[in-house]
PDB file of C-alpha atoms in Angstrom:
ATOM      1  CA  LEU R1314      93.491  83.462  68.693  1.00 55.00           C
ATOM      2  CA  ALA R1315      95.855  84.074  71.510  1.00 59.00           C
ATOM      3  CA  LYS R1316      96.847  80.685  73.104  1.00 85.00           C
ATOM      4  CA  THR R1317      98.189  80.808  76.655  1.00 92.00           C
ATOM      5  CA  THR R1318     100.796  78.526  78.256  1.00 94.00           C
ATOM      6  CA  GLN R1319     101.548  78.375  82.103  1.00 96.00           C
ATOM      7  CA  PRO R1320     103.558  76.181  84.246  1.00 96.00           C
ATOM      8  CA  ILE R1321     101.268  73.452  85.541  1.00 96.00           C
ATOM      9  CA  SER R1322     102.509  73.776  89.182  1.00 97.00           C
ATOM     10  CA  MET R1323     104.734  75.770  91.349  1.00 97.00           C
ATOM     11  CA  ASP R1324     106.087  75.255  95.133  1.00 97.00           C
ATOM     12  CA  SER R1325     106.868  78.086  97.368  1.00 97.00           C
ATOM     13  CA  TYR R1326     107.426  79.011 101.091  1.00 97.00           C
ATOM     14  CA  GLU R1327     105.544  81.437 103.316  1.00 97.00           C
ATOM     15  CA  GLY R1328     107.074  85.031 103.107  1.00 97.00           C
ATOM     16  CA  GLN R1329     108.637  84.364  99.458  1.00 97.00           C
ATOM     17  CA  GLU R1330     107.872  86.428  96.490  1.00 97.00           C
ATOM     18  CA  VAL R1331     106.372  84.246  93.763  1.00 98.00           C
ATOM     19  CA  ASN R1332     106.621  85.069  89.910  1.00 98.00           C
ATOM     20  CA  ILE R1333     104.277  83.013  87.510  1.00 98.00           C
ATOM     21  CA  THR R1334     104.688  83.585  83.673  1.00 97.00           C
ATOM     22  CA  CYS R1335     102.251  83.080  81.228  1.00 96.00           C
ATOM     23  CA  SER R1336     103.246  83.133  77.403  1.00 96.00           C
ATOM     24  CA  HIS R1337     100.777  84.238  74.801  1.00 94.00           C
ATOM     25  CA  ASN R1338     103.004  84.515  71.644  1.00 93.00           C
ATOM     26  CA  ASN R1339      99.678  85.275  69.354  1.00 91.00           C
ATOM     27  CA  ILE R1340      98.441  88.104  71.568  1.00 92.00           C
ATOM     28  CA  ALA R1341      96.374  90.557  69.642  1.00 91.00           C
ATOM     29  CA  THR R1342      96.669  94.245  69.550  1.00 91.00           C
ATOM     30  CA  ASN R1343      93.665  94.987  71.419  1.00 89.00           C
ATOM     31  CA  ASP R1344      93.909  92.217  73.812  1.00 92.00           C
ATOM     32  CA  TYR R1345      94.226  92.660  77.628  1.00 93.00           C
ATOM     33  CA  ILE R1346      96.186  90.395  80.299  1.00 95.00           C
ATOM     34  CA  THR R1347      94.419  89.582  83.362  1.00 96.00           C
ATOM     35  CA  TRP R1348      95.204  87.358  86.160  1.00 97.00           C
ATOM     36  CA  TYR R1349      92.621  85.397  88.241  1.00 98.00           C
ATOM     37  CA  GLN R1350      92.904  83.237  91.367  1.00 98.00           C
ATOM     38  CA  GLN R1351      90.621  80.147  91.910  1.00 97.00           C
ATOM     39  CA  PHE R1352      90.233  78.058  95.200  1.00 96.00           C
ATOM     40  CA  PRO R1353      88.471  74.614  95.007  1.00 93.00           C
ATOM     41  CA  SER R1354      84.789  74.763  94.375  1.00 90.00           C
ATOM     42  CA  GLN R1355      84.716  78.612  93.878  1.00 93.00           C
ATOM     43  CA  GLY R1356      84.526  80.881  90.906  1.00 95.00           C
ATOM     44  CA  PRO R1357      87.656  82.640  89.768  1.00 97.00           C
ATOM     45  CA  ARG R1358      88.636  85.989  91.506  1.00 97.00           C
ATOM     46  CA  PHE R1359      90.187  88.954  89.860  1.00 96.00           C
ATOM     47  CA  ILE R1360      93.792  89.707  90.864  1.00 97.00           C
ATOM     48  CA  ILE R1361      94.951  92.290  88.387  1.00 96.00           C
ATOM     49  CA  GLN R1362      94.921  93.590  84.756  1.00 95.00           C
ATOM     50  CA  GLY R1363      97.198  95.342  82.257  1.00 94.00           C
ATOM     51  CA  TYR R1364      97.948  96.009  78.736  1.00 94.00           C
ATOM     52  CA  LYS R1365     101.620  96.889  78.547  1.00 92.00           C
ATOM     53  CA  THR R1366     104.621  97.757  81.230  1.00 90.00           C
ATOM     54  CA  LYS R1367     103.922  97.478  84.818  1.00 95.00           C
ATOM     55  CA  VAL R1368     100.677  97.450  86.856  1.00 95.00           C
ATOM     56  CA  THR R1369     100.667  97.352  90.541  1.00 95.00           C
ATOM     57  CA  ASN R1370      97.824  96.916  93.095  1.00 95.00           C
ATOM     58  CA  GLU R1371      97.584  96.160  96.745  1.00 95.00           C
ATOM     59  CA  VAL R1372      98.010  92.438  96.097  1.00 95.00           C
ATOM     60  CA  ALA R1373     100.144  91.962  93.168  1.00 97.00           C
ATOM     61  CA  SER R1374     102.134  93.338  90.474  1.00 98.00           C
ATOM     62  CA  LEU R1375     102.021  92.409  86.736  1.00 98.00           C
ATOM     63  CA  PHE R1376     104.832  92.770  84.399  1.00 97.00           C
ATOM     64  CA  ILE R1377     104.368  92.896  80.562  1.00 97.00           C
ATOM     65  CA  PRO R1378     107.430  93.199  78.192  1.00 96.00           C
ATOM     66  CA  ALA R1379     107.281  95.519  75.194  1.00 96.00           C
ATOM     67  CA  ASP R1380     106.429  92.943  72.975  1.00 95.00           C
ATOM     68  CA  ARG R1381     103.733  91.554  75.052  1.00 96.00           C
ATOM     69  CA  LYS R1382     104.143  88.019  74.228  1.00 95.00           C
ATOM     70  CA  SER R1383     104.493  87.054  78.150  1.00 96.00           C
ATOM     71  CA  SER R1384     103.470  88.306  81.240  1.00 97.00           C
ATOM     72  CA  THR R1385     104.390  87.835  84.600  1.00 98.00           C
ATOM     73  CA  LEU R1386     102.237  87.852  87.809  1.00 98.00           C
ATOM     74  CA  SER R1387     104.328  88.796  90.896  1.00 98.00           C
ATOM     75  CA  LEU R1388     102.930  87.928  94.475  1.00 98.00           C
ATOM     76  CA  PRO R1389     105.091  89.544  97.213  1.00 95.00           C
ATOM     77  CA  ARG R1390     105.575  87.560 100.515  1.00 94.00           C
ATOM     78  CA  VAL R1391     103.084  84.836  99.975  1.00 97.00           C
ATOM     79  CA  SER R1392     101.123  83.240 102.783  1.00 97.00           C
ATOM     80  CA  LEU R1393      99.797  79.743 103.202  1.00 97.00           C
ATOM     81  CA  SER R1394      96.019  81.397 102.030  1.00 97.00           C
ATOM     82  CA  ASP R1395      97.614  82.164  98.657  1.00 97.00           C
ATOM     83  CA  THR R1396      97.695  78.566  97.933  1.00 98.00           C
ATOM     84  CA  ALA R1397      95.292  78.286  94.884  1.00 98.00           C
ATOM     85  CA  VAL R1398      95.295  78.010  91.044  1.00 98.00           C
ATOM     86  CA  TYR R1399      96.159  81.048  89.234  1.00 98.00           C
ATOM     87  CA  TYR R1400      95.015  81.599  85.604  1.00 97.00           C
ATOM     88  CA  CYS R1401      96.038  84.242  83.041  1.00 96.00           C
ATOM     89  CA  LEU R1402      93.389  85.256  80.684  1.00 95.00           C
ATOM     90  CA  VAL R1403      94.165  87.021  77.312  1.00 94.00           C
ATOM     91  CA  GLY R1404      91.627  88.693  75.061  1.00 90.00           C
ATOM     92  CA  THR R1405      89.208  91.640  74.936  1.00 86.00           C
ATOM     93  CA  ILE R1406      85.438  92.511  74.484  1.00 82.00           C
ATOM     94  CA  TYR R1407      84.277  94.797  71.896  1.00 74.00           C
ATOM     95  CA  ASN R1408      80.621  96.162  71.733  1.00 70.00           C
ATOM     96  CA  GLN R1409      80.125  93.752  68.654  1.00 72.00           C
ATOM     97  CA  GLY R1410      81.762  90.678  70.157  1.00 75.00           C
ATOM     98  CA  GLY R1411      85.177  89.373  71.576  1.00 79.00           C
ATOM     99  CA  LYS R1412      87.178  86.387  72.556  1.00 84.00           C
ATOM    100  CA  LEU R1413      88.646  85.348  76.024  1.00 90.00           C
ATOM    101  CA  ILE R1414      91.156  82.766  76.574  1.00 90.00           C
ATOM    102  CA  PHE R1415      92.256  81.497  79.921  1.00 93.00           C
ATOM    103  CA  GLY R1416      95.346  79.458  80.200  1.00 91.00           C
ATOM    104  CA  GLN R1417      95.348  75.897  82.100  1.00 94.00           C
ATOM    105  CA  GLY R1418      96.390  77.397  85.174  1.00 96.00           C
ATOM    106  CA  THR R1419      99.297  77.147  87.603  1.00 98.00           C
ATOM    107  CA  GLU R1420      98.592  75.354  90.686  1.00 98.00           C
ATOM    108  CA  LEU R1421     100.548  77.128  93.658  1.00 98.00           C
ATOM    109  CA  SER R1422     101.665  75.631  96.648  1.00 98.00           C
ATOM    110  CA  VAL R1423     102.685  77.480  99.565  1.00 98.00           C
ATOM    111  CA  LYS R1424     104.290  75.721 102.517  1.00 97.00           C
ATOM    112  CA  PRO R1425     105.030  76.832 106.018  1.00 95.00           C
TER     113      PRO R1425
ATOM    114  CA  ASP C 643      74.667  93.497  96.890  1.00 54.00           C
ATOM    115  CA  THR C 644      75.509  89.897  97.429  1.00 75.00           C
ATOM    116  CA  GLY C 645      77.503  89.384  94.108  1.00 94.00           C
ATOM    117  CA  VAL C 646      76.898  87.048  91.163  1.00 97.00           C
ATOM    118  CA  SER C 647      74.689  84.002  92.124  1.00 97.00           C
ATOM    119  CA  GLN C 648      73.938  80.854  90.161  1.00 97.00           C
ATOM    120  CA  ASP C 649      71.098  78.257  90.693  1.00 97.00           C
ATOM    121  CA  PRO C 650      71.117  75.332  91.048  1.00 97.00           C
ATOM    122  CA  ARG C 651      74.537  74.759  92.506  1.00 97.00           C
ATOM    123  CA  HIS C 652      74.587  71.046  91.548  1.00 97.00           C
ATOM    124  CA  LYS C 653      72.615  69.153  88.990  1.00 98.00           C
ATOM    125  CA  ILE C 654      72.584  65.626  88.077  1.00 98.00           C
ATOM    126  CA  THR C 655      70.863  64.464  85.156  1.00 98.00           C
ATOM    127  CA  LYS C 656      70.362  61.553  82.845  1.00 98.00           C
ATOM    128  CA  ARG C 657      71.724  61.550  79.313  1.00 97.00           C
ATOM    129  CA  GLY C 658      69.246  62.855  76.898  1.00 97.00           C
ATOM    130  CA  GLN C 659      67.517  65.164  79.308  1.00 98.00           C
ATOM    131  CA  ASN C 660      67.319  68.875  79.216  1.00 98.00           C
ATOM    132  CA  VAL C 661      68.789  71.265  81.862  1.00 98.00           C
ATOM    133  CA  THR C 662      68.593  74.880  82.419  1.00 98.00           C
ATOM    134  CA  PHE C 663      70.561  76.895  84.795  1.00 98.00           C
ATOM    135  CA  ARG C 664      70.210  80.406  85.937  1.00 98.00           C
ATOM    136  CA  CYS C 665      72.691  83.296  86.545  1.00 98.00           C
ATOM    137  CA  ASP C 666      72.012  86.742  88.499  1.00 97.00           C
ATOM    138  CA  PRO C 667      74.587  89.133  87.986  1.00 96.00           C
ATOM    139  CA  ILE C 668      75.482  92.139  89.945  1.00 95.00           C
ATOM    140  CA  SER C 669      72.635  94.413  89.171  1.00 91.00           C
ATOM    141  CA  GLU C 670      74.376  97.524  87.654  1.00 88.00           C
ATOM    142  CA  HIS C 671      76.609  95.215  85.396  1.00 91.00           C
ATOM    143  CA  ASN C 672      76.015  95.462  81.840  1.00 90.00           C
ATOM    144  CA  ARG C 673      78.008  92.343  80.463  1.00 92.00           C
ATOM    145  CA  LEU C 674      77.348  88.758  81.321  1.00 94.00           C
ATOM    146  CA  TYR C 675      79.516  85.985  80.408  1.00 94.00           C
ATOM    147  CA  TRP C 676      79.129  82.057  80.554  1.00 96.00           C
ATOM    148  CA  TYR C 677      82.056  79.750  80.761  1.00 96.00           C
ATOM    149  CA  ARG C 678      82.521  75.968  81.247  1.00 96.00           C
ATOM    150  CA  GLN C 679      85.301  74.438  83.162  1.00 97.00           C
ATOM    151  CA  THR C 680      86.396  70.790  83.373  1.00 95.00           C
ATOM    152  CA  LEU C 681      88.580  69.368  86.088  1.00 92.00           C
ATOM    153  CA  GLY C 682      92.135  70.559  85.846  1.00 91.00           C
ATOM    154  CA  GLN C 683      91.417  73.084  82.866  1.00 93.00           C
ATOM    155  CA  GLY C 684      90.890  76.748  82.800  1.00 94.00           C
ATOM    156  CA  PRO C 685      87.609  78.205  82.039  1.00 95.00           C
ATOM    157  CA  GLU C 686      86.446  77.801  78.413  1.00 94.00           C
ATOM    158  CA  PHE C 687      84.641  81.065  77.119  1.00 92.00           C
ATOM    159  CA  LEU C 688      81.049  80.109  75.733  1.00 93.00           C
ATOM    160  CA  THR C 689      79.176  83.104  75.082  1.00 93.00           C
ATOM    161  CA  TYR C 690      78.649  86.770  76.334  1.00 91.00           C
ATOM    162  CA  PHE C 691      75.955  89.262  76.444  1.00 91.00           C
ATOM    163  CA  GLN C 692      75.956  93.195  76.459  1.00 89.00           C
ATOM    164  CA  ASN C 693      72.808  93.964  78.240  1.00 89.00           C
ATOM    165  CA  GLU C 694      70.237  91.795  76.434  1.00 89.00           C
ATOM    166  CA  ALA C 695      72.202  91.480  73.377  1.00 89.00           C
ATOM    167  CA  GLN C 696      74.156  88.069  72.822  1.00 89.00           C
ATOM    168  CA  LEU C 697      77.230  89.405  70.734  1.00 87.00           C
ATOM    169  CA  GLU C 698      79.659  86.447  70.835  1.00 84.00           C
ATOM    170  CA  LYS C 699      79.293  82.692  70.730  1.00 85.00           C
ATOM    171  CA  SER C 700      82.064  80.345  71.171  1.00 86.00           C
ATOM    172  CA  ARG C 701      82.304  77.172  68.633  1.00 81.00           C
ATOM    173  CA  LEU C 702      82.114  75.131  71.786  1.00 77.00           C
ATOM    174  CA  LEU C 703      78.442  76.036  71.993  1.00 81.00           C
ATOM    175  CA  SER C 704      76.834  73.423  69.800  1.00 83.00           C
ATOM    176  CA  ASP C 705      73.206  73.695  68.662  1.00 90.00           C
ATOM    177  CA  ARG C 706      72.207  71.857  71.924  1.00 94.00           C
ATOM    178  CA  PHE C 707      73.217  75.023  73.894  1.00 95.00           C
ATOM    179  CA  SER C 708      71.122  78.178  74.049  1.00 94.00           C
ATOM    180  CA  ALA C 709      71.374  81.189  76.269  1.00 95.00           C
ATOM    181  CA  GLU C 710      69.276  84.094  76.771  1.00 95.00           C
ATOM    182  CA  ARG C 711      69.233  87.295  78.889  1.00 95.00           C
ATOM    183  CA  PRO C 712      65.803  88.781  78.841  1.00 90.00           C
ATOM    184  CA  LYS C 713      65.464  92.487  79.722  1.00 86.00           C
ATOM    185  CA  GLY C 714      69.282  92.410  80.278  1.00 84.00           C
ATOM    186  CA  SER C 715      69.052  91.067  83.881  1.00 90.00           C
ATOM    187  CA  PHE C 716      69.380  87.579  84.871  1.00 96.00           C
ATOM    188  CA  SER C 717      70.543  84.967  82.267  1.00 97.00           C
ATOM    189  CA  THR C 718      69.647  81.243  81.518  1.00 97.00           C
ATOM    190  CA  LEU C 719      71.651  78.800  79.848  1.00 97.00           C
ATOM    191  CA  GLU C 720      69.933  75.678  78.472  1.00 97.00           C
ATOM    192  CA  ILE C 721      71.521  72.439  77.496  1.00 97.00           C
ATOM    193  CA  GLN C 722      69.117  70.150  75.282  1.00 97.00           C
ATOM    194  CA  ARG C 723      69.541  66.304  75.108  1.00 97.00           C
ATOM    195  CA  THR C 724      72.477  66.286  77.555  1.00 97.00           C
ATOM    196  CA  GLU C 725      75.536  64.098  77.023  1.00 96.00           C
ATOM    197  CA  GLN C 726      78.204  62.838  79.283  1.00 96.00           C
ATOM    198  CA  GLY C 727      80.652  65.139  77.701  1.00 95.00           C
ATOM    199  CA  ASP C 728      78.500  68.061  78.924  1.00 96.00           C
ATOM    200  CA  SER C 729      79.553  67.331  82.599  1.00 97.00           C
ATOM    201  CA  ALA C 730      81.533  70.246  83.833  1.00 97.00           C
ATOM    202  CA  MET C 731      81.203  73.319  86.086  1.00 97.00           C
ATOM    203  CA  TYR C 732      79.192  76.014  84.245  1.00 98.00           C
ATOM    204  CA  LEU C 733      80.222  79.490  85.573  1.00 98.00           C
ATOM    205  CA  CYS C 734      78.679  82.743  84.954  1.00 98.00           C
ATOM    206  CA  ALA C 735      80.254  86.044  85.418  1.00 96.00           C
ATOM    207  CA  SER C 736      79.376  89.792  85.058  1.00 95.00           C
ATOM    208  CA  SER C 737      81.456  93.085  84.640  1.00 92.00           C
ATOM    209  CA  TYR C 738      80.513  96.725  83.896  1.00 89.00           C
ATOM    210  CA  SER C 739      82.728  97.850  80.951  1.00 79.00           C
ATOM    211  CA  ARG C 740      82.569 100.525  78.382  1.00 69.00           C
ATOM    212  CA  GLN C 741      85.574  99.146  76.578  1.00 69.00           C
ATOM    213  CA  GLY C 742      88.166  96.288  76.836  1.00 72.00           C
ATOM    214  CA  VAL C 743      87.753  93.412  79.335  1.00 80.00           C
ATOM    215  CA  GLY C 744      87.350  94.923  82.865  1.00 84.00           C
ATOM    216  CA  GLU C 745      87.138  93.090  85.988  1.00 91.00           C
ATOM    217  CA  GLN C 746      84.781  90.011  85.867  1.00 94.00           C
ATOM    218  CA  PHE C 747      82.975  89.014  88.847  1.00 95.00           C
ATOM    219  CA  PHE C 748      82.320  85.085  89.079  1.00 97.00           C
ATOM    220  CA  GLY C 749      79.642  83.289  90.502  1.00 97.00           C
ATOM    221  CA  PRO C 750      79.997  79.907  92.619  1.00 96.00           C
ATOM    222  CA  GLY C 751      79.089  77.777  89.477  1.00 97.00           C
ATOM    223  CA  THR C 752      76.695  75.148  88.720  1.00 98.00           C
ATOM    224  CA  ARG C 753      78.020  71.667  88.628  1.00 97.00           C
ATOM    225  CA  LEU C 754      76.486  69.427  85.963  1.00 98.00           C
ATOM    226  CA  THR C 755      76.678  65.697  86.257  1.00 98.00           C
ATOM    227  CA  VAL C 756      75.314  63.454  83.269  1.00 98.00           C
ATOM    228  CA  LEU C 757      74.832  59.938  83.848  1.00 96.00           C
TER     229      LEU C 757
END
């Protein structure tokens, strides 16, 4: 099973770009990489998902190198409301089963 | 649609009692997942359903835990003979996926406290 490792915490200032890296050395061939955001007392919220190379949506970018042993979530121009815990999730679901492994999370604090 | 809902939001019970939680997924979603989250940790995968079939169970899901999803709609998670170590947030999520993982939509969770 892929074990994921993330920095425990990060600090940033409003308007800066934030990059959070997740290591997943044992990622399997069919595993996807997904990032979620979680605020206190709420369930996680989907940010972005990828399999390889680069994926971009309206809120973030996800960079995945060729060996797929790590991934980097990039948040452009963060604001105070981006203060939250960010989790990477590695795994996949088949029609017959599957496994999903969350990292321990990175607590991002955005300061004015 | 109002998203994934969970009931109750909070449950306090005494050790040894049985508890049951309910999850109502987004109506058109074919997959439903249960996770457990303790303070300062990421969610831990417990089990998942594709329609009414339970297709994966984590080793974390001891014999005291059972989950059902009758008719592929709502799901229940029951914990029998609760222990203090069962205290956690229990999260439910749903998704519509044909392959891979897809975007999971999480409910607000049920916080269980075992005294």
